[in-house]
PDB file of C-alpha atoms and ligand atoms in Angstrom:
ATOM      1  CA  UNK P   1      20.208  -3.859 -15.673  1.00 89.00           C
ATOM      2  CA  UNK P   2      17.110  -4.341 -13.474  1.00 97.00           C
ATOM      3  CA  UNK P   3      14.760  -1.384 -13.675  1.00 96.00           C
ATOM      4  CA  UNK P   4      14.869  -0.510  -9.951  1.00 98.00           C
ATOM      5  CA  UNK P   5      18.594  -1.156  -9.475  1.00 98.00           C
ATOM      6  CA  UNK P   6      20.111   1.347  -7.031  1.00 98.00           C
ATOM      7  CA  UNK P   7      16.737   2.391  -5.596  1.00 98.00           C
ATOM      8  CA  UNK P   8      15.678   2.110  -1.968  1.00 99.00           C
ATOM      9  CA  UNK P   9      12.019   1.453  -1.162  1.00 99.00           C
ATOM     10  CA  UNK P  10       9.915   1.451   1.983  1.00 99.00           C
ATOM     11  CA  UNK P  11       6.727  -0.615   1.740  1.00 99.00           C
ATOM     12  CA  UNK P  12       4.392  -0.530   4.738  1.00 99.00           C
ATOM     13  CA  UNK P  13       2.204  -3.441   5.850  1.00 98.00           C
ATOM     14  CA  UNK P  14       4.446  -5.714   3.834  1.00 99.00           C
ATOM     15  CA  UNK P  15       4.681  -9.023   5.683  1.00 98.00           C
ATOM     16  CA  UNK P  16       1.657 -10.568   3.986  1.00 98.00           C
ATOM     17  CA  UNK P  17      -0.775 -10.160   1.089  1.00 98.00           C
ATOM     18  CA  UNK P  18      -0.421  -7.330  -1.404  1.00 98.00           C
ATOM     19  CA  UNK P  19       2.291  -5.486   0.573  1.00 99.00           C
ATOM     20  CA  UNK P  20       4.484  -8.589   0.747  1.00 99.00           C
ATOM     21  CA  UNK P  21       4.087  -9.173  -2.991  1.00 99.00           C
ATOM     22  CA  UNK P  22       4.977  -5.527  -3.677  1.00 99.00           C
ATOM     23  CA  UNK P  23       8.091  -5.743  -1.483  1.00 99.00           C
ATOM     24  CA  UNK P  24       9.144  -8.978  -3.192  1.00 99.00           C
ATOM     25  CA  UNK P  25       8.585  -7.587  -6.684  1.00 99.00           C
ATOM     26  CA  UNK P  26      10.438  -4.307  -6.031  1.00 99.00           C
ATOM     27  CA  UNK P  27      13.362  -6.304  -4.632  1.00 99.00           C
ATOM     28  CA  UNK P  28      13.286  -8.703  -7.604  1.00 98.00           C
ATOM     29  CA  UNK P  29      13.381  -5.623  -9.828  1.00 98.00           C
ATOM     30  CA  UNK P  30      16.602  -4.548  -8.124  1.00 98.00           C
ATOM     31  CA  UNK P  31      15.571  -2.267  -5.248  1.00 98.00           C
ATOM     32  CA  UNK P  32      16.724  -2.578  -1.654  1.00 99.00           C
ATOM     33  CA  UNK P  33      13.447  -2.875   0.249  1.00 99.00           C
ATOM     34  CA  UNK P  34      12.511  -2.144   3.868  1.00 99.00           C
ATOM     35  CA  UNK P  35       9.523  -4.190   4.970  1.00 99.00           C
ATOM     36  CA  UNK P  36       7.425  -3.721   8.100  1.00 98.00           C
ATOM     37  CA  UNK P  37       4.194  -4.547   9.901  1.00 98.00           C
ATOM     38  CA  UNK P  38       2.766  -4.496  13.422  1.00 98.00           C
ATOM     39  CA  UNK P  39       4.174  -7.826  14.580  1.00 98.00           C
ATOM     40  CA  UNK P  40       7.902  -8.511  14.801  1.00 98.00           C
ATOM     41  CA  UNK P  41       7.275 -12.239  14.309  1.00 98.00           C
ATOM     42  CA  UNK P  42       5.586 -11.552  10.963  1.00 98.00           C
ATOM     43  CA  UNK P  43       8.483  -9.289   9.967  1.00 99.00           C
ATOM     44  CA  UNK P  44      10.994 -12.032  10.844  1.00 98.00           C
ATOM     45  CA  UNK P  45       9.070 -14.660   8.846  1.00 98.00           C
ATOM     46  CA  UNK P  46       8.717 -12.410   5.803  1.00 99.00           C
ATOM     47  CA  UNK P  47      12.401 -11.428   5.944  1.00 98.00           C
ATOM     48  CA  UNK P  48      13.415 -15.098   6.070  1.00 98.00           C
ATOM     49  CA  UNK P  49      11.243 -15.887   3.047  1.00 98.00           C
ATOM     50  CA  UNK P  50      12.610 -12.969   1.008  1.00 98.00           C
ATOM     51  CA  UNK P  51      16.226 -13.628   1.983  1.00 98.00           C
ATOM     52  CA  UNK P  52      15.885 -17.239   0.852  1.00 98.00           C
ATOM     53  CA  UNK P  53      15.379 -15.706  -2.592  1.00 98.00           C
ATOM     54  CA  UNK P  54      18.596 -13.696  -2.169  1.00 98.00           C
ATOM     55  CA  UNK P  55      16.700 -10.405  -2.126  1.00 98.00           C
ATOM     56  CA  UNK P  56      18.177  -7.296  -0.518  1.00 98.00           C
ATOM     57  CA  UNK P  57      15.708  -6.600   2.297  1.00 98.00           C
ATOM     58  CA  UNK P  58      15.669  -5.161   5.786  1.00 98.00           C
ATOM     59  CA  UNK P  59      12.730  -5.167   8.169  1.00 98.00           C
ATOM     60  CA  UNK P  60      11.350  -3.802  11.406  1.00 98.00           C
ATOM     61  CA  UNK P  61       8.121  -3.509  13.337  1.00 98.00           C
ATOM     62  CA  UNK P  62       6.064  -0.488  12.308  1.00 98.00           C
ATOM     63  CA  UNK P  63       2.434   0.087  13.196  1.00 98.00           C
ATOM     64  CA  UNK P  64       1.667   2.918  10.800  1.00 98.00           C
ATOM     65  CA  UNK P  65      -0.409   4.817  13.386  1.00 98.00           C
ATOM     66  CA  UNK P  66       2.511   4.971  15.827  1.00 98.00           C
ATOM     67  CA  UNK P  67       4.628   8.107  15.383  1.00 98.00           C
ATOM     68  CA  UNK P  68       7.661   6.510  17.033  1.00 98.00           C
ATOM     69  CA  UNK P  69       7.432   3.445  14.757  1.00 98.00           C
ATOM     70  CA  UNK P  70       7.254   5.631  11.624  1.00 98.00           C
ATOM     71  CA  UNK P  71      10.256   7.673  12.811  1.00 98.00           C
ATOM     72  CA  UNK P  72      12.222   4.475  13.402  1.00 98.00           C
ATOM     73  CA  UNK P  73      11.169   3.162   9.972  1.00 98.00           C
ATOM     74  CA  UNK P  74      12.753   6.077   8.125  1.00 98.00           C
ATOM     75  CA  UNK P  75      15.756   6.391  10.453  1.00 98.00           C
ATOM     76  CA  UNK P  76      16.622   2.709  10.012  1.00 98.00           C
ATOM     77  CA  UNK P  77      16.129   2.935   6.243  1.00 98.00           C
ATOM     78  CA  UNK P  78      18.611   5.792   6.064  1.00 98.00           C
ATOM     79  CA  UNK P  79      21.119   4.222   8.441  1.00 98.00           C
ATOM     80  CA  UNK P  80      20.958   0.882   6.582  1.00 98.00           C
ATOM     81  CA  UNK P  81      20.777   2.046   2.959  1.00 98.00           C
ATOM     82  CA  UNK P  82      21.687   5.765   3.078  1.00 98.00           C
ATOM     83  CA  UNK P  83      18.708   7.072   1.101  1.00 98.00           C
ATOM     84  CA  UNK P  84      15.041   6.664   0.176  1.00 99.00           C
ATOM     85  CA  UNK P  85      13.636   6.754  -3.377  1.00 99.00           C
ATOM     86  CA  UNK P  86      10.259   5.043  -3.095  1.00 99.00           C
ATOM     87  CA  UNK P  87       7.453   5.003  -0.516  1.00 99.00           C
ATOM     88  CA  UNK P  88       4.545   2.579  -0.881  1.00 99.00           C
ATOM     89  CA  UNK P  89       1.842   3.237   1.720  1.00 99.00           C
ATOM     90  CA  UNK P  90      -0.190   0.047   1.859  1.00 98.00           C
ATOM     91  CA  UNK P  91      -1.614  -0.392   5.363  1.00 98.00           C
ATOM     92  CA  UNK P  92      -5.349  -0.369   5.963  1.00 98.00           C
ATOM     93  CA  UNK P  93      -7.873  -1.532   8.498  1.00 98.00           C
ATOM     94  CA  UNK P  94     -11.542  -2.330   8.470  1.00 96.00           C
ATOM     95  CA  UNK P  95     -12.586  -3.146  12.029  1.00 94.00           C
ATOM     96  CA  UNK P  96     -16.356  -3.412  11.396  1.00 91.00           C
ATOM     97  CA  UNK P  97     -18.751  -4.112   8.565  1.00 92.00           C
ATOM     98  CA  UNK P  98     -21.814  -2.024   7.783  1.00 94.00           C
ATOM     99  CA  UNK P  99     -23.191   0.950   5.918  1.00 94.00           C
ATOM    100  CA  UNK P 100     -21.385   4.257   6.165  1.00 96.00           C
ATOM    101  CA  UNK P 101     -23.901   6.014   8.396  1.00 96.00           C
ATOM    102  CA  UNK P 102     -24.222   2.985  10.661  1.00 94.00           C
ATOM    103  CA  UNK P 103     -20.536   3.273  11.436  1.00 95.00           C
ATOM    104  CA  UNK P 104     -19.690   3.948  15.072  1.00 96.00           C
ATOM    105  CA  UNK P 105     -17.675   7.148  15.548  1.00 97.00           C
ATOM    106  CA  UNK P 106     -14.749   5.301  17.181  1.00 97.00           C
ATOM    107  CA  UNK P 107     -14.612   2.848  14.279  1.00 97.00           C
ATOM    108  CA  UNK P 108     -14.737   5.752  11.799  1.00 98.00           C
ATOM    109  CA  UNK P 109     -11.828   7.435  13.605  1.00 98.00           C
ATOM    110  CA  UNK P 110      -9.780   4.236  13.628  1.00 98.00           C
ATOM    111  CA  UNK P 111     -10.361   3.643   9.897  1.00 98.00           C
ATOM    112  CA  UNK P 112      -9.404   7.192   9.007  1.00 98.00           C
ATOM    113  CA  UNK P 113      -6.435   7.163  11.374  1.00 98.00           C
ATOM    114  CA  UNK P 114      -4.863   4.035   9.845  1.00 98.00           C
ATOM    115  CA  UNK P 115      -5.991   4.306   6.226  1.00 98.00           C
ATOM    116  CA  UNK P 116      -5.794   8.048   5.567  1.00 98.00           C
ATOM    117  CA  UNK P 117      -3.954   9.950   8.289  1.00 98.00           C
ATOM    118  CA  UNK P 118      -1.080   7.461   8.455  1.00 98.00           C
ATOM    119  CA  UNK P 119      -0.682   7.592   4.679  1.00 98.00           C
ATOM    120  CA  UNK P 120      -0.552  11.380   4.786  1.00 98.00           C
ATOM    121  CA  UNK P 121       1.935  11.347   7.685  1.00 99.00           C
ATOM    122  CA  UNK P 122       4.160   8.692   6.092  1.00 99.00           C
ATOM    123  CA  UNK P 123       4.338  10.734   2.900  1.00 98.00           C
ATOM    124  CA  UNK P 124       5.034  13.939   4.823  1.00 98.00           C
ATOM    125  CA  UNK P 125       7.754  12.276   6.895  1.00 98.00           C
ATOM    126  CA  UNK P 126       9.334  10.591   3.868  1.00 98.00           C
ATOM    127  CA  UNK P 127       9.442  13.830   1.899  1.00 98.00           C
ATOM    128  CA  UNK P 128      12.716  15.278   3.211  1.00 98.00           C
ATOM    129  CA  UNK P 129      14.470  12.050   2.112  1.00 98.00           C
ATOM    130  CA  UNK P 130      12.597  11.753  -1.204  1.00 98.00           C
ATOM    131  CA  UNK P 131      13.557  15.366  -1.998  1.00 98.00           C
ATOM    132  CA  UNK P 132      17.254  14.471  -1.845  1.00 98.00           C
ATOM    133  CA  UNK P 133      16.956  11.920  -4.677  1.00 98.00           C
ATOM    134  CA  UNK P 134      16.136  12.357  -8.364  1.00 97.00           C
ATOM    135  CA  UNK P 135      12.975  10.697  -9.678  1.00 96.00           C
ATOM    136  CA  UNK P 136      11.470   9.739  -6.302  1.00 98.00           C
ATOM    137  CA  UNK P 137       7.927   8.550  -6.035  1.00 98.00           C
ATOM    138  CA  UNK P 138       5.082   7.659  -3.709  1.00 99.00           C
ATOM    139  CA  UNK P 139       2.313   5.105  -4.242  1.00 99.00           C
ATOM    140  CA  UNK P 140      -0.794   4.971  -2.048  1.00 99.00           C
ATOM    141  CA  UNK P 141      -2.835   1.757  -2.017  1.00 99.00           C
ATOM    142  CA  UNK P 142      -6.531   2.582  -2.322  1.00 98.00           C
ATOM    143  CA  UNK P 143      -9.286   0.201  -3.512  1.00 98.00           C
ATOM    144  CA  UNK P 144     -11.977  -0.285  -6.126  1.00 98.00           C
ATOM    145  CA  UNK P 145     -14.287   0.407  -3.155  1.00 97.00           C
ATOM    146  CA  UNK P 146     -12.949   3.969  -3.181  1.00 98.00           C
ATOM    147  CA  UNK P 147     -14.653   4.465  -6.556  1.00 98.00           C
ATOM    148  CA  UNK P 148     -17.878   2.624  -5.891  1.00 95.00           C
ATOM    149  CA  UNK P 149     -18.501   2.015  -2.178  1.00 95.00           C
ATOM    150  CA  UNK P 150     -19.036  -1.581  -1.108  1.00 93.00           C
ATOM    151  CA  UNK P 151     -22.313  -1.608   0.859  1.00 89.00           C
ATOM    152  CA  UNK P 152     -20.866  -3.429   3.855  1.00 91.00           C
ATOM    153  CA  UNK P 153     -17.616  -1.484   3.821  1.00 95.00           C
ATOM    154  CA  UNK P 154     -19.052   2.035   4.016  1.00 97.00           C
ATOM    155  CA  UNK P 155     -16.488   3.969   6.048  1.00 98.00           C
ATOM    156  CA  UNK P 156     -13.594   1.928   4.647  1.00 98.00           C
ATOM    157  CA  UNK P 157     -14.749   2.804   1.116  1.00 98.00           C
ATOM    158  CA  UNK P 158     -14.854   6.521   1.952  1.00 98.00           C
ATOM    159  CA  UNK P 159     -11.342   6.315   3.421  1.00 98.00           C
ATOM    160  CA  UNK P 160     -10.156   4.763   0.160  1.00 98.00           C
ATOM    161  CA  UNK P 161     -11.827   7.583  -1.831  1.00 98.00           C
ATOM    162  CA  UNK P 162      -9.852  10.010   0.328  1.00 98.00           C
ATOM    163  CA  UNK P 163      -6.609   8.361  -0.787  1.00 98.00           C
ATOM    164  CA  UNK P 164      -7.464   9.042  -4.419  1.00 98.00           C
ATOM    165  CA  UNK P 165      -7.881  12.707  -3.423  1.00 98.00           C
ATOM    166  CA  UNK P 166      -4.647  12.665  -1.431  1.00 98.00           C
ATOM    167  CA  UNK P 167      -2.858  11.277  -4.490  1.00 99.00           C
ATOM    168  CA  UNK P 168      -4.127  14.069  -6.728  1.00 98.00           C
ATOM    169  CA  UNK P 169      -3.425  16.859  -4.236  1.00 98.00           C
ATOM    170  CA  UNK P 170       0.077  15.675  -3.305  1.00 98.00           C
ATOM    171  CA  UNK P 171       0.950  14.978  -6.950  1.00 99.00           C
ATOM    172  CA  UNK P 172       0.128  18.581  -7.890  1.00 98.00           C
ATOM    173  CA  UNK P 173       2.200  19.968  -5.024  1.00 98.00           C
ATOM    174  CA  UNK P 174       5.220  17.796  -5.771  1.00 98.00           C
ATOM    175  CA  UNK P 175       5.186  17.731  -9.575  1.00 98.00           C
ATOM    176  CA  UNK P 176       7.418  20.826  -9.916  1.00 98.00           C
ATOM    177  CA  UNK P 177      10.046  19.016  -7.828  1.00 98.00           C
ATOM    178  CA  UNK P 178       9.894  15.918 -10.029  1.00 98.00           C
ATOM    179  CA  UNK P 179       8.443  13.725  -7.248  1.00 98.00           C
ATOM    180  CA  UNK P 180       5.598  11.597  -8.599  1.00 99.00           C
ATOM    181  CA  UNK P 181       2.589  10.465  -6.547  1.00 99.00           C
ATOM    182  CA  UNK P 182       0.307   7.728  -7.827  1.00 99.00           C
ATOM    183  CA  UNK P 183      -2.205   5.277  -6.501  1.00 98.00           C
ATOM    184  CA  UNK P 184      -3.106   1.613  -6.971  1.00 99.00           C
ATOM    185  CA  UNK P 185      -6.780   0.698  -6.613  1.00 98.00           C
ATOM    186  CA  UNK P 186      -6.997  -3.097  -6.375  1.00 98.00           C
ATOM    187  CA  UNK P 187     -10.198  -4.941  -7.149  1.00 98.00           C
ATOM    188  CA  UNK P 188     -10.966  -8.053  -5.103  1.00 97.00           C
ATOM    189  CA  UNK P 189      -7.650  -9.765  -4.447  1.00 98.00           C
ATOM    190  CA  UNK P 190      -7.256 -13.141  -2.756  1.00 97.00           C
ATOM    191  CA  UNK P 191      -5.637 -12.283   0.606  1.00 98.00           C
ATOM    192  CA  UNK P 192      -6.489 -12.706   4.307  1.00 96.00           C
ATOM    193  CA  UNK P 193      -8.058  -9.242   4.273  1.00 95.00           C
ATOM    194  CA  UNK P 194     -10.659 -10.239   1.695  1.00 94.00           C
ATOM    195  CA  UNK P 195     -11.336 -13.801   2.823  1.00 93.00           C
ATOM    196  CA  UNK P 196     -14.943 -12.994   3.839  1.00 89.00           C
ATOM    197  CA  UNK P 197     -15.529 -12.323   0.130  1.00 88.00           C
ATOM    198  CA  UNK P 198     -14.365 -15.739  -1.105  1.00 91.00           C
ATOM    199  CA  UNK P 199     -14.374 -18.256   1.762  1.00 90.00           C
ATOM    200  CA  UNK P 200     -18.063 -18.945   1.737  1.00 90.00           C
ATOM    201  CA  UNK P 201     -19.627 -20.112  -1.482  1.00 92.00           C
ATOM    202  CA  UNK P 202     -22.491 -17.597  -1.650  1.00 92.00           C
ATOM    203  CA  UNK P 203     -20.145 -14.668  -0.948  1.00 89.00           C
ATOM    204  CA  UNK P 204     -17.683 -15.975  -3.518  1.00 93.00           C
ATOM    205  CA  UNK P 205     -20.380 -16.262  -6.182  1.00 94.00           C
ATOM    206  CA  UNK P 206     -21.617 -12.753  -5.380  1.00 92.00           C
ATOM    207  CA  UNK P 207     -18.060 -11.389  -5.661  1.00 92.00           C
ATOM    208  CA  UNK P 208     -17.329 -13.211  -8.917  1.00 96.00           C
ATOM    209  CA  UNK P 209     -20.598 -11.985 -10.442  1.00 95.00           C
ATOM    210  CA  UNK P 210     -19.263  -8.425 -10.168  1.00 94.00           C
ATOM    211  CA  UNK P 211     -15.956  -9.184 -11.899  1.00 97.00           C
ATOM    212  CA  UNK P 212     -16.057  -9.288 -15.719  1.00 97.00           C
ATOM    213  CA  UNK P 213     -12.870 -11.382 -15.837  1.00 98.00           C
ATOM    214  CA  UNK P 214     -14.605 -13.970 -13.649  1.00 97.00           C
ATOM    215  CA  UNK P 215     -11.802 -14.437 -11.117  1.00 97.00           C
ATOM    216  CA  UNK P 216     -10.218 -12.711  -8.147  1.00 97.00           C
ATOM    217  CA  UNK P 217      -6.941 -10.904  -8.666  1.00 98.00           C
ATOM    218  CA  UNK P 218      -3.586 -11.944  -7.227  1.00 98.00           C
ATOM    219  CA  UNK P 219      -1.209  -9.963  -5.038  1.00 98.00           C
ATOM    220  CA  UNK P 220       1.479 -10.482  -7.684  1.00 98.00           C
ATOM    221  CA  UNK P 221      -0.699  -8.725 -10.269  1.00 98.00           C
ATOM    222  CA  UNK P 222      -0.978  -5.746  -7.890  1.00 99.00           C
ATOM    223  CA  UNK P 223       2.789  -5.775  -7.336  1.00 99.00           C
ATOM    224  CA  UNK P 224       3.432  -5.545 -11.071  1.00 98.00           C
ATOM    225  CA  UNK P 225       1.405  -2.331 -11.289  1.00 99.00           C
ATOM    226  CA  UNK P 226       3.305  -0.763  -8.395  1.00 99.00           C
ATOM    227  CA  UNK P 227       6.659  -1.774  -9.838  1.00 98.00           C
ATOM    228  CA  UNK P 228       5.694  -0.007 -13.056  1.00 98.00           C
ATOM    229  CA  UNK P 229       4.414   3.112 -11.260  1.00 99.00           C
ATOM    230  CA  UNK P 230       7.633   3.612  -9.281  1.00 98.00           C
ATOM    231  CA  UNK P 231       9.889   2.931 -12.257  1.00 98.00           C
ATOM    232  CA  UNK P 232      11.227   5.298 -14.891  1.00 98.00           C
ATOM    233  CA  UNK P 233       8.817   3.648 -17.356  1.00 98.00           C
ATOM    234  CA  UNK P 234       6.143   5.704 -15.559  1.00 98.00           C
ATOM    235  CA  UNK P 235       8.343   8.813 -15.469  1.00 98.00           C
ATOM    236  CA  UNK P 236       5.630  11.085 -16.932  1.00 98.00           C
ATOM    237  CA  UNK P 237       2.758   9.666 -14.855  1.00 98.00           C
ATOM    238  CA  UNK P 238       1.699  11.475 -11.695  1.00 99.00           C
ATOM    239  CA  UNK P 239      -1.596  12.033  -9.884  1.00 98.00           C
ATOM    240  CA  UNK P 240      -3.067   8.868 -11.410  1.00 98.00           C
ATOM    241  CA  UNK P 241      -4.898   6.000  -9.808  1.00 98.00           C
ATOM    242  CA  UNK P 242      -4.607   2.706 -11.642  1.00 98.00           C
ATOM    243  CA  UNK P 243      -7.539   0.377 -11.118  1.00 98.00           C
ATOM    244  CA  UNK P 244      -6.552  -3.291 -11.347  1.00 98.00           C
ATOM    245  CA  UNK P 245      -9.896  -5.008 -10.877  1.00 98.00           C
ATOM    246  CA  UNK P 246     -10.476  -7.524 -13.668  1.00 98.00           C
ATOM    247  CA  UNK P 247     -12.809  -5.053 -15.336  1.00 97.00           C
ATOM    248  CA  UNK P 248     -14.999  -3.975 -12.390  1.00 97.00           C
ATOM    249  CA  UNK P 249     -16.286  -0.553 -13.220  1.00 89.00           C
ATOM    250  CA  UNK P 250     -14.530   2.390 -11.636  1.00 90.00           C
ATOM    251  CA  UNK P 251     -15.817   5.919 -11.893  1.00 86.00           C
ATOM    252  CA  UNK P 252     -15.889   8.697  -9.338  1.00 82.00           C
TER     253      UNK P 252
HETATM  254  P1  NAP V 301      -3.552  -8.649   4.233  1.00 76.21           P
HETATM  255  O1  NAP V 301      -3.281  -9.788   3.326  1.00 76.21           O
HETATM  256  O2  NAP V 301      -4.501  -8.848   5.378  1.00 76.21           O
HETATM  257  O3  NAP V 301      -2.137  -8.122   4.777  1.00 76.21           O
HETATM  258  C1  NAP V 301      -2.117  -7.113   5.678  1.00 76.21           C
HETATM  259  C2  NAP V 301      -0.668  -6.745   6.009  1.00 76.21           C
HETATM  260  O4  NAP V 301      -0.712  -5.504   6.678  1.00 76.21           O
HETATM  261  C3  NAP V 301       0.005  -7.710   6.964  1.00 76.21           C
HETATM  262  O5  NAP V 301       1.385  -7.751   6.631  1.00 76.21           O
HETATM  263  C4  NAP V 301      -0.203  -7.068   8.326  1.00 76.21           C
HETATM  264  O6  NAP V 301       0.796  -7.548   9.206  1.00 76.21           O
HETATM  265  C5  NAP V 301      -0.079  -5.585   7.957  1.00 76.21           C
HETATM  266  N1  NAP V 301      -0.780  -4.600   8.775  1.00 76.21           N
HETATM  267  C6  NAP V 301      -2.080  -4.582   9.113  1.00 76.21           C
HETATM  268  N2  NAP V 301      -2.366  -3.468   9.824  1.00 76.21           N
HETATM  269  C7  NAP V 301      -1.224  -2.748   9.912  1.00 76.21           C
HETATM  270  C8  NAP V 301      -0.874  -1.514  10.502  1.00 76.21           C
HETATM  271  N3  NAP V 301      -1.765  -0.776  11.178  1.00 76.21           N
HETATM  272  N4  NAP V 301       0.401  -1.081  10.396  1.00 76.21           N
HETATM  273  C9  NAP V 301       1.320  -1.802   9.736  1.00 76.21           C
HETATM  274  N5  NAP V 301       1.048  -2.984   9.150  1.00 76.21           N
HETATM  275  C10 NAP V 301      -0.207  -3.461   9.241  1.00 76.21           C
HETATM  276  O7  NAP V 301      -4.156  -7.376   3.441  1.00 76.21           O
HETATM  277  P2  NAP V 301      -4.160  -7.055   1.857  1.00 76.21           P
HETATM  278  O8  NAP V 301      -5.384  -7.610   1.280  1.00 76.21           O
HETATM  279  O9  NAP V 301      -2.845  -7.377   1.288  1.00 76.21           O
HETATM  280  O10 NAP V 301      -4.363  -5.463   1.889  1.00 76.21           O
HETATM  281  C11 NAP V 301      -3.309  -4.559   1.609  1.00 76.21           C
HETATM  282  C12 NAP V 301      -3.879  -3.259   1.093  1.00 76.21           C
HETATM  283  O11 NAP V 301      -4.638  -3.506  -0.086  1.00 76.21           O
HETATM  284  C13 NAP V 301      -4.817  -2.536   2.056  1.00 76.21           C
HETATM  285  O12 NAP V 301      -4.611  -1.147   1.943  1.00 76.21           O
HETATM  286  C14 NAP V 301      -6.190  -2.881   1.523  1.00 76.21           C
HETATM  287  O13 NAP V 301      -7.166  -1.897   1.842  1.00 76.21           O
HETATM  288  C15 NAP V 301      -5.901  -2.893   0.031  1.00 76.21           C
HETATM  289  N6  NAP V 301      -6.885  -3.615  -0.759  1.00 76.21           N
HETATM  290  C16 NAP V 301      -7.043  -4.958  -0.614  1.00 76.21           C
HETATM  291  C17 NAP V 301      -7.995  -5.608  -1.399  1.00 76.21           C
HETATM  292  C18 NAP V 301      -8.231  -7.080  -1.317  1.00 76.21           C
HETATM  293  O14 NAP V 301      -9.202  -7.555  -1.949  1.00 76.21           O
HETATM  294  N7  NAP V 301      -7.420  -7.842  -0.633  1.00 76.21           N
HETATM  295  C19 NAP V 301      -8.774  -4.870  -2.294  1.00 76.21           C
HETATM  296  C20 NAP V 301      -8.582  -3.508  -2.410  1.00 76.21           C
HETATM  297  C21 NAP V 301      -7.626  -2.891  -1.635  1.00 76.21           C
HETATM  298  P3  NAP V 301       0.660  -7.433  10.843  1.00 76.21           P
HETATM  299  O15 NAP V 301      -0.546  -8.209  11.226  1.00 76.21           O
HETATM  300  O16 NAP V 301       1.952  -8.000  11.354  1.00 76.21           O
HETATM  301  O17 NAP V 301       0.529  -5.974  11.119  1.00 76.21           O
END
């Protein structure tokens, strides 16, 4: 039997990149998966790709900062599949590059709204459903930058540090109820989000020089970690952040 058979998962920001790979992997491991992102067209394309593989998926538009979209996300999950076992909060934004104290206040607010506040609200709103099921779990997607700030991604890095804190705090609160909360901190993964770090040769060389394994990571490698974290194989793991970074150093 597949290890996530009978489980229902919501993965946000899941029509491309790491989120898409997570949705695909959880579905391949037997879960029914609800995918979403800001653009309906992207949702439709991702659904078509996943259904071609005979995976049990449903999808809708959900901008994680929109309260109505989040409400719809959970309501549709329950009406379609009847329950929720797993929440993976994966959306993030980085509208501007620069050092943390150079960051414009509006940009700071946007980064914290999407990356941190939406993660907190999604978890809070998912909780009544997660509480109904045995062995539920939440995974937040942080970043290696949350451990050691990237110079040009100052505010983004701080928002990702906050997610490591959110993981620890929520895990402590929910541990007595048997709901686990963990975090994935990807290193540099080849996706659209990170293309500035690999598209130009100098940037690519600079990125690779920081990675002991000498290559960027793949979205599928990130998905494998999440599949483990939400499975019963990780049944005694909560409050942890797993760094998957090809050996880049991670220390708070
Ligand atoms: P990506 O390839 O650019 O994919 C982003 C996905 O998120 C798309 O499906 C996009 O679809 C959706 N999205 C963007 N903003 C959204 C929002 N506000 N609400 C809902 N959906 C939204 O990005 P990625 O590299 O996979 O990044 C995924 C996560 O991994 C992020 O949390 C990021 O911080 C983290 N991460 C990435 C790396 C890396 O090197 N790639 C490293 C560390 C951490 P729409 O355009 O349709 O919304």
